[in-house]
XYZ file of C-alpha atoms in Angstrom:
696
model
C 19.983 41.691 -86.520
C 18.045 38.445 -86.773
C 14.993 39.713 -88.602
C 14.284 41.710 -91.709
C 13.546 45.274 -90.622
C 10.603 45.771 -92.945
C 8.959 42.619 -91.562
C 9.336 43.451 -87.877
C 8.809 47.222 -87.989
C 5.722 48.122 -85.960
C 4.764 44.476 -85.488
C 3.831 45.112 -81.835
C 1.728 48.214 -82.534
C -2.041 48.432 -83.094
C -1.386 50.866 -85.915
C -3.325 52.057 -88.930
C -2.597 48.942 -90.987
C -3.831 46.668 -88.200
C -6.937 48.780 -87.636
C -7.775 48.780 -91.339
C -7.469 45.014 -91.415
C -9.343 44.193 -88.208
C -12.016 46.849 -87.827
C -15.299 47.057 -89.781
C -15.006 49.671 -92.505
C -17.296 52.243 -90.891
C -15.691 51.794 -87.488
C -12.245 52.232 -89.017
C -13.348 55.411 -90.807
C -14.862 56.839 -87.635
C -11.765 56.108 -85.542
C -9.283 57.450 -88.106
C -11.414 60.574 -88.522
C -11.107 61.160 -84.784
C -7.339 60.666 -84.936
C -6.902 62.941 -87.981
C -9.096 65.818 -86.811
C -8.753 65.626 -83.043
C -12.528 65.506 -82.641
C -14.464 63.492 -80.045
C -14.650 59.756 -80.579
C -17.997 58.120 -81.298
C -18.638 56.094 -78.106
C -20.755 53.567 -80.000
C -17.651 52.108 -81.675
C -15.722 51.555 -78.442
C -16.810 47.936 -77.871
C -15.886 46.951 -81.428
C -12.471 48.600 -81.188
C -11.823 47.112 -77.740
C -12.645 43.579 -78.858
C -10.463 43.844 -81.979
C -7.631 45.311 -79.918
C -7.926 42.499 -77.376
C -7.967 39.732 -80.008
C -4.897 41.203 -81.712
C -3.054 41.634 -78.398
C -3.803 38.073 -77.288
C -2.372 36.795 -80.575
C 0.782 38.750 -79.678
C 0.990 36.956 -76.340
C -0.760 39.517 -74.140
C -2.667 38.363 -71.071
C -3.164 41.796 -69.486
C -3.908 45.373 -70.458
C -2.853 48.632 -68.853
C -3.739 52.282 -69.183
C -0.300 53.826 -69.715
C -0.097 57.435 -68.516
C 2.313 60.236 -67.669
C 1.861 61.485 -64.090
C 3.799 64.500 -62.922
C 6.714 62.337 -61.811
C 8.616 62.701 -65.090
C 8.190 59.006 -65.881
C 5.285 56.793 -66.915
C 2.875 54.760 -64.798
C 0.859 51.612 -65.391
C -1.531 49.249 -63.585
C -2.028 45.822 -65.188
C -5.382 44.019 -65.362
C -5.925 40.586 -66.880
C -8.372 40.117 -69.745
C -9.955 37.191 -67.886
C -13.569 37.149 -66.757
C -14.985 34.177 -64.798
C -17.543 31.838 -66.330
C -19.001 29.714 -63.578
C -16.560 28.480 -60.965
C -13.940 26.712 -63.066
C -13.607 28.622 -66.331
C -12.645 32.032 -67.618
C -13.019 33.877 -70.896
C -10.867 36.648 -72.340
C -12.889 39.856 -72.485
C -12.205 43.562 -72.920
C -15.051 46.056 -73.145
C -15.323 49.491 -74.658
C -15.860 50.881 -71.167
C -12.574 49.352 -70.008
C -10.826 50.759 -73.076
C -12.143 54.295 -72.721
C -11.801 54.782 -68.991
C -9.692 53.424 -66.167
C -9.312 54.361 -62.528
C -6.163 55.068 -60.554
C -5.279 56.340 -57.108
C -4.827 60.048 -57.791
C -3.604 60.838 -54.272
C -0.491 58.689 -54.637
C 0.944 60.744 -57.506
C 2.206 64.342 -57.355
C -0.786 66.675 -57.473
C 0.498 69.889 -55.933
C -2.327 69.886 -53.415
C -5.077 69.104 -55.919
C -5.803 65.782 -54.238
C -5.557 64.937 -50.554
C -4.744 61.425 -49.353
C -8.385 60.743 -48.581
C -9.413 62.033 -52.031
C -8.057 59.128 -53.988
C -10.098 58.757 -57.141
C -8.533 59.655 -60.466
C -9.281 58.644 -64.047
C -7.267 57.525 -67.044
C -8.874 58.248 -70.415
C -7.934 56.567 -73.713
C -5.982 58.687 -76.174
C -6.913 57.208 -79.598
C -4.418 59.533 -81.318
C -1.501 57.498 -79.930
C -1.385 53.865 -81.004
C -1.742 51.051 -78.461
C 1.040 48.477 -78.366
C 2.001 45.159 -76.795
C 5.036 44.969 -74.519
C 6.071 42.178 -72.169
C 2.762 40.338 -72.405
C 0.591 43.404 -71.796
C -1.509 45.608 -74.077
C -0.465 49.205 -73.403
C -3.127 51.844 -74.018
C -1.838 55.457 -74.003
C -4.108 57.581 -71.816
C -4.603 60.972 -70.236
C -4.810 61.216 -66.445
C -7.096 63.535 -64.511
C -8.488 63.972 -61.024
C -12.040 63.165 -59.926
C -12.812 66.867 -60.297
C -11.372 67.052 -63.810
C -7.988 68.751 -63.334
C -5.115 67.448 -65.450
C -2.669 65.447 -63.344
C -0.392 64.478 -66.194
C 1.885 65.771 -68.940
C -0.156 64.483 -71.886
C -3.395 66.398 -71.298
C -1.897 69.932 -71.522
C 0.157 68.820 -74.533
C -2.959 67.660 -76.398
C -4.758 70.877 -75.487
C -1.813 72.948 -76.752
C -1.773 71.014 -80.019
C -5.446 71.786 -80.479
C -4.777 75.465 -79.725
C -1.998 75.856 -82.272
C -3.993 73.919 -84.856
C -6.939 76.311 -84.520
C -4.822 79.454 -84.721
C -2.471 78.188 -87.445
C -5.449 77.383 -89.675
C -6.510 81.019 -89.346
C -3.061 82.040 -90.618
C -3.253 79.629 -93.557
C -6.673 80.971 -94.528
C -5.137 84.460 -94.788
C -2.915 83.125 -97.553
C -5.737 81.488 -99.469
C -5.360 77.935 -98.146
C -8.925 76.674 -97.931
C -8.162 72.945 -98.181
C -5.966 72.246 -95.177
C -8.144 71.055 -92.319
C -5.485 70.381 -89.711
C -2.048 71.678 -88.748
C 0.178 69.109 -87.081
C 2.984 69.754 -84.647
C 5.901 67.463 -85.452
C 8.702 66.645 -83.046
C 11.937 64.703 -83.292
C 13.612 64.140 -79.954
C 17.344 63.373 -80.090
C 18.288 61.417 -76.967
C 21.739 61.616 -75.382
C 22.837 59.156 -72.702
C 25.812 57.587 -70.929
C 26.619 53.893 -70.526
C 28.434 52.335 -67.572
C 29.348 48.776 -66.652
C 26.760 47.318 -64.261
C 29.344 46.060 -61.760
C 30.841 49.538 -61.419
C 27.421 51.167 -61.201
C 26.457 48.887 -58.310
C 29.478 50.097 -56.324
C 28.510 53.773 -56.638
C 25.783 54.727 -54.148
C 25.516 58.161 -55.746
C 24.658 56.717 -59.151
C 22.188 54.275 -57.605
C 20.379 56.864 -55.463
C 20.909 60.138 -57.319
C 21.667 59.170 -60.931
C 24.874 61.220 -60.961
C 28.295 61.065 -59.371
C 28.293 63.327 -56.339
C 32.041 62.765 -55.926
C 34.796 62.081 -58.413
C 38.114 63.580 -59.427
C 38.644 64.130 -63.168
C 40.295 61.330 -65.086
C 43.678 62.118 -66.672
C 41.899 62.019 -70.027
C 38.437 63.367 -70.680
C 37.148 64.647 -73.993
C 40.109 66.923 -74.714
C 41.277 65.024 -77.792
C 37.728 64.926 -79.218
C 38.439 61.369 -80.333
C 35.293 59.811 -78.920
C 32.839 61.992 -80.858
C 31.582 60.011 -83.867
C 34.365 57.494 -83.185
C 34.124 53.755 -83.881
C 31.651 51.971 -81.636
C 33.077 49.588 -79.075
C 31.962 45.982 -79.566
C 29.862 45.893 -76.414
C 28.207 49.229 -77.189
C 27.501 48.214 -80.790
C 25.785 45.042 -79.591
C 23.659 47.040 -77.148
C 22.708 49.557 -79.845
C 21.794 46.791 -82.299
C 19.433 45.158 -79.801
C 18.000 48.563 -78.903
C 17.282 49.366 -82.558
C 15.469 46.080 -83.093
C 13.364 46.524 -79.955
C 12.400 50.070 -80.969
C 11.626 49.097 -84.561
C 9.235 46.436 -83.294
C 7.456 49.230 -81.421
C 7.156 51.283 -84.621
C 9.759 53.817 -83.469
C 11.865 55.221 -86.306
C 15.242 54.891 -84.633
C 17.389 56.409 -87.364
C 20.778 57.616 -86.107
C 23.190 56.340 -83.468
C 26.706 57.508 -82.655
C 29.263 58.266 -79.973
C 28.801 61.686 -78.402
C 31.485 64.109 -77.223
C 32.253 62.688 -73.781
C 33.732 59.238 -73.146
C 30.968 56.623 -72.687
C 28.370 59.109 -74.007
C 26.143 58.287 -76.979
C 23.116 59.546 -78.884
C 20.045 58.104 -80.578
C 17.943 60.174 -82.961
C 14.550 59.118 -84.344
C 12.747 60.452 -87.394
C 10.203 63.115 -86.424
C 6.596 62.196 -85.652
C 3.386 63.855 -84.519
C 4.229 65.587 -81.227
C 1.860 63.448 -79.168
C 3.285 60.213 -80.565
C 6.856 61.554 -80.435
C 6.523 62.234 -76.704
C 5.116 58.752 -76.056
C 7.855 57.191 -78.157
C 10.618 59.128 -76.412
C 9.390 57.786 -73.076
C 9.553 54.295 -74.565
C 13.027 54.968 -75.928
C 14.282 55.869 -72.450
C 12.638 52.801 -70.944
C 14.086 50.476 -73.573
C 17.545 52.005 -73.225
C 17.558 50.971 -69.584
C 16.069 47.525 -70.166
C 18.304 46.584 -73.094
C 21.381 47.858 -71.246
C 20.640 45.480 -68.374
C 20.724 42.519 -70.764
C 24.293 43.464 -71.644
C 25.323 43.937 -67.988
C 25.358 47.664 -68.579
C 23.443 50.588 -67.095
C 22.072 53.507 -69.091
C 22.507 56.841 -67.318
C 19.942 59.439 -68.350
C 20.906 62.101 -65.818
C 21.873 65.418 -67.390
C 25.279 65.427 -65.701
C 26.414 62.018 -64.470
C 30.071 63.114 -64.528
C 31.452 66.535 -63.650
C 33.939 68.100 -66.025
C 32.688 66.514 -69.243
C 29.704 67.215 -71.458
C 26.287 66.571 -69.990
C 23.369 65.008 -71.836
C 20.481 66.866 -73.413
C 17.481 66.040 -75.498
C 17.330 68.169 -78.641
C 13.694 68.833 -79.438
C 13.225 69.421 -83.197
C 9.899 71.256 -83.628
C 8.015 72.019 -86.826
C 4.515 72.531 -88.235
C 2.937 70.767 -91.203
C -0.342 71.025 -93.062
C -1.400 68.721 -95.868
C 2.055 67.162 -95.920
C 3.767 70.543 -96.367
C 6.293 71.836 -93.860
C 5.183 75.335 -92.886
C 8.711 76.184 -91.709
C 10.271 75.443 -95.073
C 11.505 78.836 -96.333
C 11.605 77.677 -99.952
C 14.128 78.793 -102.538
C 13.296 82.479 -102.074
C 12.591 83.013 -98.358
C 12.646 86.804 -98.708
C 9.548 86.535 -100.907
C 7.792 83.810 -98.925
C 5.390 85.943 -96.882
C 3.677 82.991 -95.214
C 7.002 81.645 -93.977
C 8.104 85.094 -92.799
C 4.883 85.597 -90.867
C 5.266 82.211 -89.171
C 8.926 82.976 -88.440
C 7.883 86.290 -86.916
C 5.314 84.467 -84.784
C 7.966 82.133 -83.377
C 10.347 85.002 -82.620
C 7.591 86.884 -80.854
C 6.511 83.800 -78.897
C 10.017 83.032 -77.680
C 10.713 86.651 -76.726
C 7.362 87.168 -74.996
C 7.549 83.902 -73.063
C 11.280 83.379 -72.598
C 10.820 82.811 -68.866
C 8.169 80.153 -69.488
C 10.446 78.331 -71.914
C 13.168 78.405 -69.283
C 10.753 76.943 -66.730
C 9.855 74.177 -69.167
C 13.414 72.803 -68.975
C 14.107 73.688 -65.339
C 15.157 70.681 -63.301
C 17.742 70.108 -60.591
C 19.696 67.823 -62.910
C 19.623 70.251 -65.810
C 21.091 73.025 -63.642
C 24.442 71.244 -63.830
C 24.304 71.417 -67.631
C 22.678 74.708 -68.654
C 25.092 77.585 -68.600
C 27.999 75.339 -67.625
C 29.984 76.145 -70.760
C 27.897 73.616 -72.654
C 25.208 73.954 -75.284
C 23.094 75.785 -74.496
C 23.404 78.590 -71.924
C 20.533 79.406 -69.568
C 19.700 82.626 -71.443
C 16.986 82.129 -74.067
C 17.860 83.293 -77.596
C 17.263 82.226 -81.196
C 19.739 81.497 -83.961
C 18.377 81.874 -87.492
C 21.562 82.073 -89.529
C 23.139 84.691 -91.753
C 20.641 84.540 -94.619
C 17.514 84.969 -92.483
C 19.214 87.582 -90.335
C 19.987 89.585 -93.462
C 16.391 89.226 -94.653
C 15.058 90.366 -91.271
C 17.397 93.373 -91.259
C 16.307 94.372 -94.764
C 12.622 94.127 -93.807
C 13.046 96.175 -90.633
C 15.295 98.752 -92.294
C 13.143 98.944 -95.424
C 16.059 98.172 -97.740
C 16.245 95.841 -100.692
C 17.421 92.330 -99.946
C 20.236 91.064 -102.084
C 20.108 87.300 -101.928
C 23.317 85.456 -101.339
C 24.511 83.412 -104.258
C 24.137 79.687 -103.722
C 27.681 78.554 -103.153
C 29.103 75.218 -104.201
C 31.589 73.207 -102.164
C 34.539 71.993 -104.206
C 37.234 70.187 -102.222
C 39.613 70.205 -105.152
C 39.678 66.431 -105.449
C 38.526 65.096 -108.825
C 36.890 61.983 -107.377
C 34.915 63.871 -104.696
C 31.609 65.297 -106.005
C 30.962 69.034 -105.931
C 27.903 69.741 -103.775
C 25.735 72.676 -102.818
C 26.727 74.462 -99.628
C 24.094 75.414 -97.043
C 23.262 79.102 -96.889
C 24.180 79.297 -93.206
C 26.375 77.600 -90.620
C 25.075 75.962 -87.426
C 25.386 77.313 -83.885
C 25.592 74.597 -81.255
C 25.531 77.154 -78.410
C 22.056 78.424 -79.282
C 19.128 77.371 -77.062
C 16.715 77.559 -80.013
C 18.191 77.269 -83.488
C 16.509 77.353 -86.875
C 18.037 74.461 -88.803
C 16.629 74.775 -92.314
C 12.985 73.773 -91.868
C 12.529 73.347 -88.114
C 13.490 74.831 -84.773
C 15.822 72.799 -82.603
C 15.106 73.469 -78.937
C 18.368 72.336 -77.356
C 17.641 73.079 -73.698
C 15.588 70.061 -72.502
C 17.515 67.668 -70.282
C 18.143 64.058 -71.182
C 15.959 62.653 -68.388
C 13.046 64.977 -69.113
C 9.613 64.231 -70.483
C 9.486 66.606 -73.468
C 5.716 67.047 -73.223
C 6.004 70.262 -71.206
C 8.576 72.054 -73.412
C 6.385 71.315 -76.425
C 3.273 72.421 -74.550
C 4.922 75.788 -73.924
C 6.190 76.148 -77.514
C 2.809 75.246 -78.975
C 0.828 77.579 -76.743
C 3.194 80.541 -77.061
C 3.232 80.306 -80.864
C -0.548 79.842 -80.887
C -0.833 83.158 -79.033
C 1.319 84.889 -81.664
C -0.846 83.405 -84.409
C -4.004 84.542 -82.618
C -2.774 88.124 -82.280
C -1.661 88.201 -85.921
C -4.918 86.726 -87.201
C -7.062 89.074 -85.077
C -5.242 92.050 -86.529
C -4.993 90.965 -90.165
C -8.552 89.633 -90.461
C -9.904 93.058 -89.527
C -7.716 94.998 -91.948
C -9.139 96.503 -95.131
C -5.990 95.678 -97.060
C -4.788 92.350 -95.732
C -1.725 92.220 -97.970
C -0.381 95.484 -96.592
C -1.308 94.497 -93.059
C 0.613 91.221 -93.358
C 3.689 93.186 -94.426
C 3.256 95.604 -91.520
C 2.837 92.783 -88.997
C 5.997 91.064 -90.256
C 8.050 94.254 -90.171
C 6.806 95.467 -86.789
C 7.240 92.047 -85.180
C 10.794 91.636 -86.433
C 11.620 95.150 -85.230
C 10.092 94.592 -81.796
C 11.691 91.222 -81.165
C 15.124 91.408 -82.793
C 16.644 91.352 -79.304
C 15.933 87.614 -79.060
C 18.148 86.922 -82.106
C 21.747 86.006 -81.393
C 24.157 84.190 -83.710
C 27.349 84.477 -81.683
C 29.038 82.449 -78.969
C 26.487 81.718 -76.280
C 29.242 80.517 -73.938
C 30.982 83.877 -73.730
C 30.883 86.332 -70.845
C 30.306 89.051 -73.428
C 26.981 87.460 -74.384
C 25.838 87.399 -70.776
C 26.516 91.119 -70.510
C 24.950 91.814 -73.910
C 21.843 89.802 -72.994
C 21.451 91.896 -69.848
C 21.668 95.083 -71.935
C 18.957 93.696 -74.229
C 16.704 92.950 -71.273
C 16.812 89.160 -71.665
C 16.369 87.134 -68.497
C 19.244 85.053 -67.145
C 17.563 82.556 -64.834
C 20.611 80.597 -63.776
C 18.955 78.070 -61.477
C 15.726 76.126 -61.642
C 14.541 77.849 -58.480
C 15.044 81.243 -60.150
C 12.963 80.019 -63.086
C 10.175 78.499 -60.989
C 9.466 81.859 -59.369
C 8.415 83.212 -62.789
C 5.955 80.434 -63.620
C 2.873 82.067 -62.101
C 3.504 85.508 -63.564
C 0.184 86.965 -64.781
C 1.121 86.798 -68.462
C 1.844 83.070 -68.169
C -1.405 82.360 -66.353
C -3.279 84.370 -68.974
C -1.575 82.479 -71.801
C -2.446 78.987 -70.626
C -5.883 79.922 -69.321
C -6.976 81.699 -72.498
C -6.437 78.556 -74.569
C -7.688 76.148 -71.919
C -4.299 74.423 -71.841
C -4.093 74.774 -68.060
C -6.212 76.773 -65.669
C -4.769 78.662 -62.737
C -5.463 75.805 -60.332
C -3.602 73.324 -62.548
C -0.707 75.751 -62.906
C -0.562 76.392 -59.166
C -0.347 72.662 -58.533
C 2.543 72.335 -60.965
C 4.358 75.247 -59.387
C 4.207 73.482 -56.037
C 5.424 70.234 -57.631
C 8.343 72.070 -59.268
C 9.600 73.432 -55.945
C 8.819 70.227 -54.039
C 10.574 67.995 -56.539
C 13.657 70.216 -56.559
C 13.919 70.011 -52.779
C 13.472 66.252 -52.790
C 16.255 65.770 -55.333
C 18.763 67.904 -53.427
C 17.675 66.239 -50.181
C 18.441 62.792 -51.633
C 21.777 63.985 -52.988
C 22.795 65.591 -49.690
C 21.890 62.508 -47.651
C 23.736 60.289 -50.124
C 26.850 62.454 -49.817
C 26.680 62.224 -46.034
C 26.407 58.434 -46.183
C 29.223 58.027 -48.725
C 31.576 60.424 -46.965
C 30.904 59.016 -43.514
C 30.914 55.315 -44.349
C 33.198 55.090 -47.369
C 35.589 57.962 -47.983
C 36.553 59.181 -44.515
C 37.173 55.643 -43.146
C 39.063 54.655 -46.309
C 41.372 57.665 -46.051
C 41.895 57.081 -42.330
C 42.873 53.524 -43.176
C 45.276 54.709 -45.851
C 46.813 57.255 -43.472
C 47.347 54.457 -40.959
C 48.895 52.321 -43.689
C 51.323 55.087 -44.669
C 52.175 55.760 -41.032
C 52.822 52.079 -40.483
C 55.009 51.977 -43.580
C 57.002 54.962 -42.311
C 57.449 53.341 -38.921
C 58.692 50.127 -40.505
C 61.160 52.100 -42.632
C 62.538 53.825 -39.547
C 62.747 50.481 -37.768
C 64.996 49.186 -40.522
C 66.991 52.380 -41.035
C 66.657 55.187 -38.494
C 68.086 57.932 -40.683
C 65.941 57.163 -43.756
C 63.805 60.084 -44.952
C 60.042 59.846 -44.378
C 59.275 63.209 -45.984
C 56.948 61.663 -48.552
C 54.971 59.832 -45.900
C 54.803 62.948 -43.699
C 53.556 65.124 -46.563
C 50.914 62.606 -47.595
C 49.775 62.059 -44.022
C 49.692 65.799 -43.309
C 47.676 66.710 -46.414
C 45.285 63.782 -46.200
C 44.693 64.466 -42.514
C 43.881 68.101 -43.294
C 41.505 67.123 -46.104
C 39.848 64.380 -44.091
C 39.294 66.866 -41.306
C 37.753 69.286 -43.811
C 35.551 66.516 -45.159
C 34.450 65.498 -41.668
C 33.657 69.116 -40.795
C 31.736 69.574 -44.061
C 29.691 66.450 -43.312
C 28.643 67.917 -39.956
C 27.683 71.237 -41.542
C 25.849 69.448 -44.335
C 23.862 67.447 -41.795
C 22.898 70.641 -40.001
C 21.960 72.729 -43.022
C 20.113 69.826 -44.666
C 18.073 69.283 -41.509
C 17.248 72.981 -41.399
C 16.196 73.019 -45.044
C 14.049 69.892 -44.709
C 12.198 71.424 -41.757
C 11.023 74.488 -43.693
C 7.278 74.217 -44.306
C 6.890 76.573 -47.263
C 7.868 74.758 -50.477
C 9.365 77.865 -52.094
C 11.439 78.794 -49.072
C 12.556 75.174 -48.705
C 13.709 74.943 -52.333
C 15.475 78.294 -52.015
C 17.326 77.058 -48.951
C 18.402 73.863 -50.693
C 19.605 75.888 -53.668
C 21.392 78.693 -51.837
C 22.581 77.019 -48.635
C 22.714 73.235 -49.031
C 24.309 73.036 -52.486
C 27.358 75.190 -51.525
C 28.137 72.889 -48.583
C 27.736 69.870 -50.858
C 30.291 71.408 -53.205
C 32.662 72.082 -50.304
C 32.454 68.440 -49.208
C 33.011 67.267 -52.743
C 36.153 69.370 -53.182
C 37.749 67.835 -50.113
C 36.879 64.258 -51.063
C 37.902 64.688 -54.703
C 41.333 65.939 -53.714
C 41.723 63.023 -51.316
C 41.026 60.691 -54.221
C 44.062 62.069 -56.054
C 46.318 61.358 -53.054
C 45.021 57.929 -52.063
C 46.281 54.676 -53.567
C 43.886 53.072 -56.030
C 43.761 49.872 -53.989
C 42.542 51.858 -50.977
C 39.905 53.942 -52.751
C 36.452 52.458 -52.006
C 34.636 53.143 -55.309
C 35.338 53.108 -59.067
C 36.902 56.326 -60.355
C 35.961 58.446 -63.359
C 38.661 56.759 -65.385
C 37.279 53.333 -64.478
C 33.674 54.209 -65.269
C 34.109 56.166 -68.488
C 36.808 54.149 -70.183
C 36.119 50.566 -69.101
C 32.830 49.790 -70.848
């Protein structure tokens, strides 16, 4: 670390301190009022803000600006324009107008639109989001924006997120008013996104076509050692990794990102970064920056950052734990306080979350559905594909007492004494943690553990916000009309807990028993992304988003098509990559090794006719069988992939890739992976799992 953290933190961000310093007082007040309340910006201040933003950015070395947006590709997009404007024929000046700040134009037909835009209907707009700070990166002023079509439909991830935040703010304020809070004027959604990732040496990465094209290893036999000894988790950082993490921290701090925690994760070469929570809109933008910087900083160290959910089979995959909470006036609304059984406001909000998750469990599953995440969810890793909530022993006991109408006997606050005089005695938490739970209450927030590591977390938070907003709306509609609101609040809490207790589960989410129990409870087990996608347009989901204006049916229909289309494209790329690798790398390499062994056997016999060649015969026989199986699987994979790709209907095509192409891919992999275990290292054409995970 070459700079003092407090001096460099946020130095590349046009944040509140910079705005206060550079904007006229009234302009600053108007802009911050817009940011704080979510109301429309006063267009008359745009030129002043744009000029101040440009002057500041130029001082930071910027020559260009870009409207930075989140198309439905899962990553960000940007088009760079210089600040220059010609003066005469030989001079230029640096200019940036309010019009250029507020609105940009992009080719809407070149991004996924799910049929909303045809190729000849190209116009789309980017619109400045003043609630997310602009920043300078690599000589360009980045302006966070929303992205919509010429006809006004949202073509991005940010727009529905902002709409959902407005929806939950409106409905949550109604809840607060029921409890006498007349001063809070805004309820914020806060998010902290923990980011897991793998690191691999760049030279090894370049030799793996599957990592280059698909982001995950499509072949690979397990290394002799994986994560069995649990020695990598929280272990000492390797020198090269520590240097990468140090540079990453400094880069993120300059961007005003509160990179707080870093450590080794469970699998070899796997790591995690956790920031401090922020407003959901900013947290989403910052997580996208975190992923971008992870890749860029890794390159400087001759490393590659792998953000795929399952780059290596047989070891833990990578997720993105989404810590979600609500605050008003600086107070966390999910803080149960010292006496949660008596905290009616907290209990009502807790009931709203339980109801939201139970009512819209399929929609939450869709929000994390992705071809990459299918390899992680339900694969004996946290979490399973079945949606449930963990609240812990204390809250479970409180809920049971409320539903059963019995008195709650609070658990005594226990102290932890390790019996060592020099180690302080400390207060023990009232409940343990459950790492197998998809959605766990962790003291004052809900940790949504299902999002995949490569995912933009805007959509999962959009679903959470909107579903909880609907619970709040139903509660407020009912309680506001009651003659005795106090009694009605108690009834709503009790009835909601009773109706939605099925979503609560504190046990082992990995177990077969839970899968059977979940089925008895009527919980959905949508094992694949394709299964989940088919539920997206269910009437209740359309009604939910439409009623709050988060997405209309047309916008939802477009996303449904993109879901299925994207899934097919991913499996298509993986299948074609497997065909190329098997045909050009593995099968020829094994044939060469078989020839080498046969030649060795012949030379042995030439020297000594009665020498045994049993080893050579066994190796040749088994490798020949496996290579034949691999060759046959390649032919079948070519055929079934061609058939799948030719299917016109996007749903039928995705279903075919899921149900017919993937099984053949697995068959091919099994044959190749076994051949790897029988082929000499010098003859194997690519780095192995042991090479990639342990030689960083």
